[in-house]
Amino acid sequence: MTTSLKGKDILHGNQFTKKDIDAIIKTASYFEKELKKKDQVSLLKGKILATLFYEPSTRTRLSFETAMQRLGGGVVSMGSVESSSVAKGESLADTVRTVAQYADAIVIRHPKIGSAKEAADAVSIPVLNAGDGAGQHPTQALLDIYTIKKELGSLNHLKICLTGDLKNGRTVHALVEVLSLFGAKIYLVSPEILRMPVEIIARLREKGMEVLETSDLKEACQKSDLVYMTRIQKERFTDLSEYEKVKGIYVINEGLLKGLHKTIVILHPLPRVDEISPAVDEYSGAAYFRQVRNGVYVRMALLAMVMGKTVK
Ligand code: CP
């Protein structure tokens, strides 16, 4: 399979073509099948991935590190900001220029919007954006897309409800960009103060996407094939009293589920706080832990592709 991602940075959900998405899904699917037969696919033996996380993470960091090790490569990690020379005042550009002397690709998460691009501009090795503040989280969007394809069988002309913190949620900002390639109709359900940024909505509409904003979660879910729940991001609020007003406002629980059609798929990038009740985990369409697992296959695909490796 040929790839157009060799040597590329992965920075934004709007950078992909349908052909890219098709190649990523096929490559991830290949790795998923291979890992059912064996523990490792030695495609990146000798290569090193560096992970730089300036913000907390469980899934993104560990799945990238798992992906690299499943590909036979090695991982070096900066560890916590406090234990690195960032604590001494080193700039982002100097840190990534240093790390590029050791590694073949960099995965970075940082609280500032645009920081992954800033890092990518400073080095010639591929940089993968693992979340830049309230900006983008493109590798999450790709694992979401892979999960949606697996759960629903197709990506074309889906009706999708995105709910929770649509202002600060970088996962939804990236996902809607990818969904816009496939003619999706989206329902955006959020409190007034956490609406999807107007410039993102305007761009989606320019691309021909049908975007409907509402505050009625139940009605939006009843019209949708899939609901994508997100956490209200307490850490992005400057005024915690504003957070207190909106926390717990949208919850998927057994009561809501009873009023929905029986095949609705539920995704969440995780971590969750209280926005999906644990009882919902037993529902067959609750796919968020399958979504987590898919992150390994998709990140294997991305690492292999940016490092110029192809699979059958
Ligand atoms: N989905 C996600 O980005 O999870 P982490 O913050 O745990 O990496």
GROMACS .gro file of C-alpha atoms and ligand atoms in nm:
model
  320
    1MET     CA    1   0.000   0.000   0.000
    2THR     CA    2   0.143   0.341  -0.093
    3THR     CA    3   0.130   0.626   0.155
    4SER     CA    4   0.132   1.001   0.126
    5LEU     CA    5   0.223   1.047   0.493
    6LYS     CA    6   0.595   0.959   0.470
    7GLY     CA    7   0.796   1.226   0.655
    8LYS     CA    8   0.481   1.426   0.732
    9ASP     CA    9   0.374   1.586   1.058
   10ILE     CA   10   0.029   1.496   1.197
   11LEU     CA   11  -0.098   1.829   1.328
   12HIS     CA   12  -0.462   1.898   1.241
   13GLY     CA   13  -0.782   1.713   1.155
   14ASN     CA   14  -0.819   1.913   0.834
   15GLN     CA   15  -0.491   1.792   0.681
   16PHE     CA   16  -0.625   1.457   0.558
   17THR     CA   17  -0.778   1.352   0.229
   18LYS     CA   18  -1.023   1.064   0.193
   19LYS     CA   19  -0.736   0.869   0.037
   20ASP     CA   20  -0.524   0.928   0.350
   21ILE     CA   21  -0.809   0.810   0.573
   22ASP     CA   22  -0.858   0.501   0.359
   23ALA     CA   23  -0.484   0.419   0.379
   24ILE     CA   24  -0.474   0.477   0.757
   25ILE     CA   25  -0.779   0.253   0.813
   26LYS     CA   26  -0.636  -0.023   0.592
   27THR     CA   27  -0.296  -0.005   0.764
   28ALA     CA   28  -0.450  -0.004   1.112
   29SER     CA   29  -0.670  -0.298   1.016
   30TYR     CA   30  -0.362  -0.486   0.894
   31PHE     CA   31  -0.190  -0.429   1.233
   32GLU     CA   32  -0.503  -0.531   1.421
   33LYS     CA   33  -0.507  -0.863   1.235
   34GLU     CA   34  -0.131  -0.914   1.282
   35LEU     CA   35  -0.154  -0.854   1.659
   36LYS     CA   36  -0.419  -1.126   1.683
   37LYS     CA   37  -0.153  -1.369   1.551
   38LYS     CA   38   0.159  -1.240   1.731
   39ASP     CA   39   0.277  -0.988   1.990
   40GLN     CA   40   0.501  -0.781   1.766
   41VAL     CA   41   0.537  -0.668   1.405
   42SER     CA   42   0.905  -0.577   1.365
   43LEU     CA   43   0.853  -0.300   1.110
   44LEU     CA   44   1.025  -0.018   1.302
   45LYS     CA   45   1.313  -0.216   1.457
   46GLY     CA   46   1.595   0.027   1.536
   47LYS     CA   47   1.373   0.337   1.524
   48ILE     CA   48   1.310   0.553   1.829
   49LEU     CA   49   1.000   0.750   1.923
   50ALA     CA   50   1.019   1.036   2.175
   51THR     CA   51   0.711   1.126   2.381
   52LEU     CA   52   0.693   1.479   2.524
   53PHE     CA   53   0.389   1.533   2.744
   54TYR     CA   54   0.358   1.879   2.898
   55GLU     CA   55   0.002   1.789   3.007
   56PRO     CA   56  -0.136   1.474   3.177
   57SER     CA   57  -0.229   1.173   2.967
   58THR     CA   58  -0.303   0.804   3.013
   59ARG     CA   59  -0.437   0.675   2.682
   60THR     CA   60  -0.251   0.885   2.427
   61ARG     CA   61   0.095   0.846   2.579
   62LEU     CA   62   0.060   0.479   2.668
   63SER     CA   63  -0.100   0.382   2.337
   64PHE     CA   64   0.173   0.559   2.138
   65GLU     CA   65   0.437   0.388   2.350
   66THR     CA   66   0.259   0.053   2.312
   67ALA     CA   67   0.225   0.107   1.937
   68MET     CA   68   0.596   0.180   1.896
   69GLN     CA   69   0.695  -0.123   2.101
   70ARG     CA   70   0.452  -0.349   1.911
   71LEU     CA   71   0.627  -0.228   1.595
   72GLY     CA   72   0.962  -0.338   1.738
   73GLY     CA   73   1.089   0.016   1.796
   74GLY     CA   74   1.209   0.189   2.110
   75VAL     CA   75   1.062   0.475   2.312
   76VAL     CA   76   1.225   0.757   2.506
   77SER     CA   77   1.009   0.978   2.722
   78MET     CA   78   1.072   1.323   2.864
   79GLY     CA   79   0.876   1.226   3.177
   80SER     CA   80   0.709   1.499   3.375
   81VAL     CA   81   0.778   1.863   3.298
   82GLU     CA   82   0.908   1.908   3.655
   83SER     CA   83   1.172   1.640   3.606
   84SER     CA   84   1.295   1.778   3.272
   85SER     CA   85   1.495   2.087   3.174
   86VAL     CA   86   1.166   2.255   3.081
   87ALA     CA   87   1.153   2.333   3.454
   88LYS     CA   88   1.478   2.530   3.408
   89GLY     CA   89   1.313   2.748   3.144
   90GLU     CA   90   1.414   2.571   2.821
   91SER     CA   91   1.205   2.680   2.522
   92LEU     CA   92   0.982   2.440   2.330
   93ALA     CA   93   1.194   2.487   2.015
   94ASP     CA   94   1.519   2.407   2.197
   95THR     CA   95   1.364   2.103   2.367
   96VAL     CA   96   1.239   1.951   2.042
   97ARG     CA   97   1.564   2.037   1.859
   98THR     CA   98   1.745   1.846   2.131
   99VAL     CA   99   1.508   1.549   2.121
  100ALA     CA  100   1.540   1.534   1.741
  101GLN     CA  101   1.908   1.444   1.793
  102TYR     CA  102   1.795   1.122   1.966
  103ALA     CA  103   1.469   1.016   1.804
  104ASP     CA  104   1.312   0.945   1.462
  105ALA     CA  105   0.972   1.097   1.548
  106ILE     CA  106   0.821   1.306   1.826
  107VAL     CA  107   0.478   1.284   1.988
  108ILE     CA  108   0.392   1.602   2.176
  109ARG     CA  109   0.109   1.716   2.404
  110HIS     CA  110   0.120   2.075   2.523
  111PRO     CA  111  -0.130   2.318   2.683
  112LYS     CA  112  -0.083   2.590   2.419
  113ILE     CA  113  -0.286   2.595   2.095
  114GLY     CA  114  -0.042   2.586   1.801
  115SER     CA  115   0.244   2.434   2.003
  116ALA     CA  116   0.263   2.114   1.796
  117LYS     CA  117   0.302   2.325   1.479
  118GLU     CA  118   0.568   2.533   1.656
  119ALA     CA  119   0.752   2.210   1.744
  120ALA     CA  120   0.715   2.074   1.391
  121ASP     CA  121   0.856   2.397   1.244
  122ALA     CA  122   1.168   2.359   1.461
  123VAL     CA  123   1.268   2.008   1.348
  124SER     CA  124   1.281   1.798   1.031
  125ILE     CA  125   1.162   1.467   1.183
  126PRO     CA  126   0.785   1.394   1.194
  127VAL     CA  127   0.594   1.554   1.482
  128LEU     CA  128   0.259   1.407   1.588
  129ASN     CA  129   0.020   1.634   1.776
  130ALA     CA  130  -0.113   1.449   2.081
  131GLY     CA  131  -0.324   1.749   2.184
  132ASP     CA  132  -0.242   2.122   2.180
  133GLY     CA  133  -0.453   2.286   2.449
  134ALA     CA  134  -0.810   2.338   2.334
  135GLY     CA  135  -0.690   2.314   1.974
  136GLN     CA  136  -0.663   1.979   1.798
  137HIS     CA  137  -0.612   1.609   1.874
  138PRO     CA  138  -0.584   1.457   1.526
  139THR     CA  139  -0.461   1.109   1.620
  140GLN     CA  140  -0.764   1.074   1.850
  141ALA     CA  141  -0.987   1.175   1.557
  142LEU     CA  142  -0.831   0.903   1.344
  143LEU     CA  143  -0.884   0.633   1.607
  144ASP     CA  144  -1.241   0.762   1.646
  145ILE     CA  145  -1.294   0.731   1.271
  146TYR     CA  146  -1.149   0.379   1.273
  147THR     CA  147  -1.386   0.289   1.559
  148ILE     CA  148  -1.687   0.443   1.384
  149LYS     CA  149  -1.610   0.242   1.069
  150LYS     CA  150  -1.581  -0.078   1.270
  151GLU     CA  151  -1.893  -0.016   1.478
  152LEU     CA  152  -2.124   0.113   1.203
  153GLY     CA  153  -1.969  -0.049   0.894
  154SER     CA  154  -1.942   0.274   0.692
  155LEU     CA  155  -1.834   0.636   0.726
  156ASN     CA  156  -2.067   0.777   0.465
  157HIS     CA  157  -2.359   1.010   0.541
  158LEU     CA  158  -2.380   0.931   0.912
  159LYS     CA  159  -2.583   1.125   1.165
  160ILE     CA  160  -2.368   1.198   1.466
  161CYS     CA  161  -2.444   1.376   1.793
  162LEU     CA  162  -2.142   1.543   1.958
  163THR     CA  163  -2.202   1.658   2.311
  164GLY     CA  164  -2.037   1.800   2.623
  165ASP     CA  165  -1.757   2.056   2.612
  166LEU     CA  166  -1.750   2.149   2.244
  167LYS     CA  167  -1.561   2.473   2.312
  168ASN     CA  168  -1.253   2.322   2.475
  169GLY     CA  169  -1.274   1.966   2.346
  170ARG     CA  170  -0.983   1.920   2.105
  171THR     CA  171  -1.102   1.569   2.018
  172VAL     CA  172  -1.429   1.699   1.873
  173HIS     CA  173  -1.250   1.987   1.697
  174ALA     CA  174  -1.037   1.733   1.511
  175LEU     CA  175  -1.310   1.473   1.458
  176VAL     CA  176  -1.556   1.708   1.285
  177GLU     CA  177  -1.286   1.802   1.034
  178VAL     CA  178  -1.241   1.437   0.936
  179LEU     CA  179  -1.618   1.370   0.938
  180SER     CA  180  -1.665   1.659   0.695
  181LEU     CA  181  -1.498   1.443   0.428
  182PHE     CA  182  -1.779   1.187   0.446
  183GLY     CA  183  -2.101   1.389   0.423
  184ALA     CA  184  -2.195   1.352   0.789
  185LYS     CA  185  -2.483   1.545   0.946
  186ILE     CA  186  -2.387   1.654   1.297
  187TYR     CA  187  -2.591   1.762   1.598
  188LEU     CA  188  -2.393   1.976   1.844
  189VAL     CA  189  -2.533   1.960   2.197
  190SER     CA  190  -2.368   2.176   2.461
  191PRO     CA  191  -2.433   2.441   2.724
  192GLU     CA  192  -2.436   2.792   2.576
  193ILE     CA  193  -2.092   2.878   2.720
  194LEU     CA  194  -1.934   2.562   2.574
  195ARG     CA  195  -2.054   2.585   2.213
  196MET     CA  196  -1.829   2.473   1.928
  197PRO     CA  197  -1.619   2.774   1.812
  198VAL     CA  198  -1.802   2.966   1.539
  199GLU     CA  199  -1.502   2.959   1.304
  200ILE     CA  200  -1.503   2.578   1.309
  201ILE     CA  201  -1.878   2.563   1.239
  202ALA     CA  202  -1.841   2.815   0.957
  203ARG     CA  203  -1.563   2.610   0.796
  204LEU     CA  204  -1.767   2.288   0.821
  205ARG     CA  205  -2.068   2.456   0.658
  206GLU     CA  206  -1.843   2.594   0.383
  207LYS     CA  207  -1.741   2.235   0.315
  208GLY     CA  208  -2.110   2.145   0.278
  209MET     CA  209  -2.160   1.976   0.614
  210GLU     CA  210  -2.503   1.996   0.775
  211VAL     CA  211  -2.449   2.131   1.129
  212LEU     CA  212  -2.735   2.171   1.379
  213GLU     CA  213  -2.688   2.322   1.725
  214THR     CA  214  -2.934   2.226   2.000
  215SER     CA  215  -2.954   2.189   2.377
  216ASP     CA  216  -3.180   1.878   2.361
  217LEU     CA  217  -2.954   1.575   2.402
  218LYS     CA  218  -3.233   1.316   2.392
  219GLU     CA  219  -3.384   1.445   2.069
  220ALA     CA  220  -3.042   1.473   1.901
  221CYS     CA  221  -2.954   1.116   2.008
  222GLN     CA  222  -3.290   0.987   1.877
  223LYS     CA  223  -3.196   1.122   1.533
  224SER     CA  224  -2.837   0.994   1.539
  225ASP     CA  225  -2.649   0.675   1.454
  226LEU     CA  226  -2.385   0.756   1.714
  227VAL     CA  227  -2.337   0.983   2.014
  228TYR     CA  228  -1.990   1.112   2.098
  229MET     CA  229  -1.982   1.227   2.460
  230THR     CA  230  -1.703   1.446   2.599
  231ARG     CA  231  -1.594   1.556   2.945
  232ILE     CA  232  -1.646   1.915   3.055
  233GLN     CA  233  -1.286   2.028   3.084
  234LYS     CA  234  -1.254   2.175   3.430
  235GLU     CA  235  -0.886   2.251   3.374
  236ARG     CA  236  -0.967   2.499   3.092
  237PHE     CA  237  -1.195   2.718   3.309
  238THR     CA  238  -1.046   3.037   3.452
  239ASP     CA  239  -1.356   3.086   3.672
  240LEU     CA  240  -1.447   2.762   3.855
  241SER     CA  241  -1.792   2.895   3.945
  242GLU     CA  242  -1.869   2.881   3.570
  243TYR     CA  243  -1.763   2.515   3.569
  244GLU     CA  244  -1.993   2.442   3.865
  245LYS     CA  245  -2.287   2.582   3.666
  246VAL     CA  246  -2.242   2.340   3.375
  247LYS     CA  247  -2.087   2.026   3.525
  248GLY     CA  248  -2.313   1.722   3.497
  249ILE     CA  249  -2.549   1.905   3.262
  250TYR     CA  250  -2.541   1.629   2.999
  251VAL     CA  251  -2.527   1.269   3.114
  252ILE     CA  252  -2.582   0.940   2.933
  253ASN     CA  253  -2.749   0.708   3.182
  254GLU     CA  254  -2.986   0.412   3.169
  255GLY     CA  255  -3.285   0.648   3.168
  256LEU     CA  256  -3.167   0.827   2.853
  257LEU     CA  257  -3.073   0.497   2.686
  258LYS     CA  258  -3.427   0.359   2.734
  259GLY     CA  259  -3.565   0.635   2.512
  260LEU     CA  260  -3.318   0.573   2.227
  261HIS     CA  261  -3.308   0.325   1.941
  262LYS     CA  262  -3.138  -0.002   2.029
  263THR     CA  263  -2.845   0.027   1.790
  264ILE     CA  264  -2.705   0.367   1.885
  265VAL     CA  265  -2.328   0.357   1.933
  266ILE     CA  266  -2.172   0.551   2.222
  267LEU     CA  267  -1.816   0.681   2.202
  268HIS     CA  268  -1.613   0.889   2.446
  269PRO     CA  269  -1.243   0.979   2.411
  270LEU     CA  270  -1.208   0.933   2.790
  271PRO     CA  271  -1.126   1.004   3.067
  272ARG     CA  272  -1.486   1.040   3.187
  273VAL     CA  273  -1.593   1.201   3.511
  274ASP     CA  274  -1.970   1.168   3.549
  275GLU     CA  275  -2.104   1.216   3.196
  276ILE     CA  276  -2.159   0.846   3.124
  277SER     CA  277  -2.298   0.636   3.410
  278PRO     CA  278  -2.098   0.317   3.476
  279ALA     CA  279  -2.421   0.114   3.427
  280VAL     CA  280  -2.415   0.215   3.059
  281ASP     CA  281  -2.088   0.022   3.015
  282GLU     CA  282  -2.292  -0.302   2.995
  283TYR     CA  283  -2.486  -0.179   2.689
  284SER     CA  284  -2.356  -0.352   2.373
  285GLY     CA  285  -2.327  -0.020   2.185
  286ALA     CA  286  -2.105   0.134   2.453
  287ALA     CA  287  -1.786   0.121   2.249
  288TYR     CA  288  -1.551   0.350   2.441
  289PHE     CA  289  -1.319   0.080   2.571
  290ARG     CA  290  -1.305  -0.081   2.224
  291GLN     CA  291  -1.224   0.273   2.106
  292VAL     CA  292  -0.928   0.282   2.349
  293ARG     CA  293  -0.791  -0.045   2.208
  294ASN     CA  294  -0.827   0.079   1.851
  295GLY     CA  295  -0.590   0.361   1.946
  296VAL     CA  296  -0.299   0.119   1.942
  297TYR     CA  297  -0.369  -0.005   1.587
  298VAL     CA  298  -0.425   0.344   1.450
  299ARG     CA  299  -0.113   0.484   1.618
  300MET     CA  300   0.087   0.188   1.485
  301ALA     CA  301  -0.040   0.280   1.139
  302LEU     CA  302   0.053   0.647   1.181
  303LEU     CA  303   0.402   0.573   1.315
  304ALA     CA  304   0.472   0.325   1.036
  305MET     CA  305   0.339   0.559   0.769
  306VAL     CA  306   0.521   0.876   0.877
  307MET     CA  307   0.840   0.669   0.894
  308GLY     CA  308   0.784   0.557   0.535
  309LYS     CA  309   0.694   0.194   0.598
  310THR     CA  310   0.428   0.021   0.394
  311VAL     CA  311   0.228  -0.293   0.462
  312LYS     CA  312   0.057  -0.543   0.230
  313CP      N1  313  -0.834   1.052   2.490
  313CP      C1  314  -0.726   1.106   2.548
  313CP      O1  315  -0.660   1.197   2.494
  313CP      O2  316  -0.693   1.052   2.669
  313CP      P1  317  -0.567   1.091   2.758
  313CP      O3  318  -0.584   1.235   2.801
  313CP      O4  319  -0.567   0.995   2.873
  313CP      O5  320  -0.444   1.078   2.670
   0.00000   0.00000   0.00000
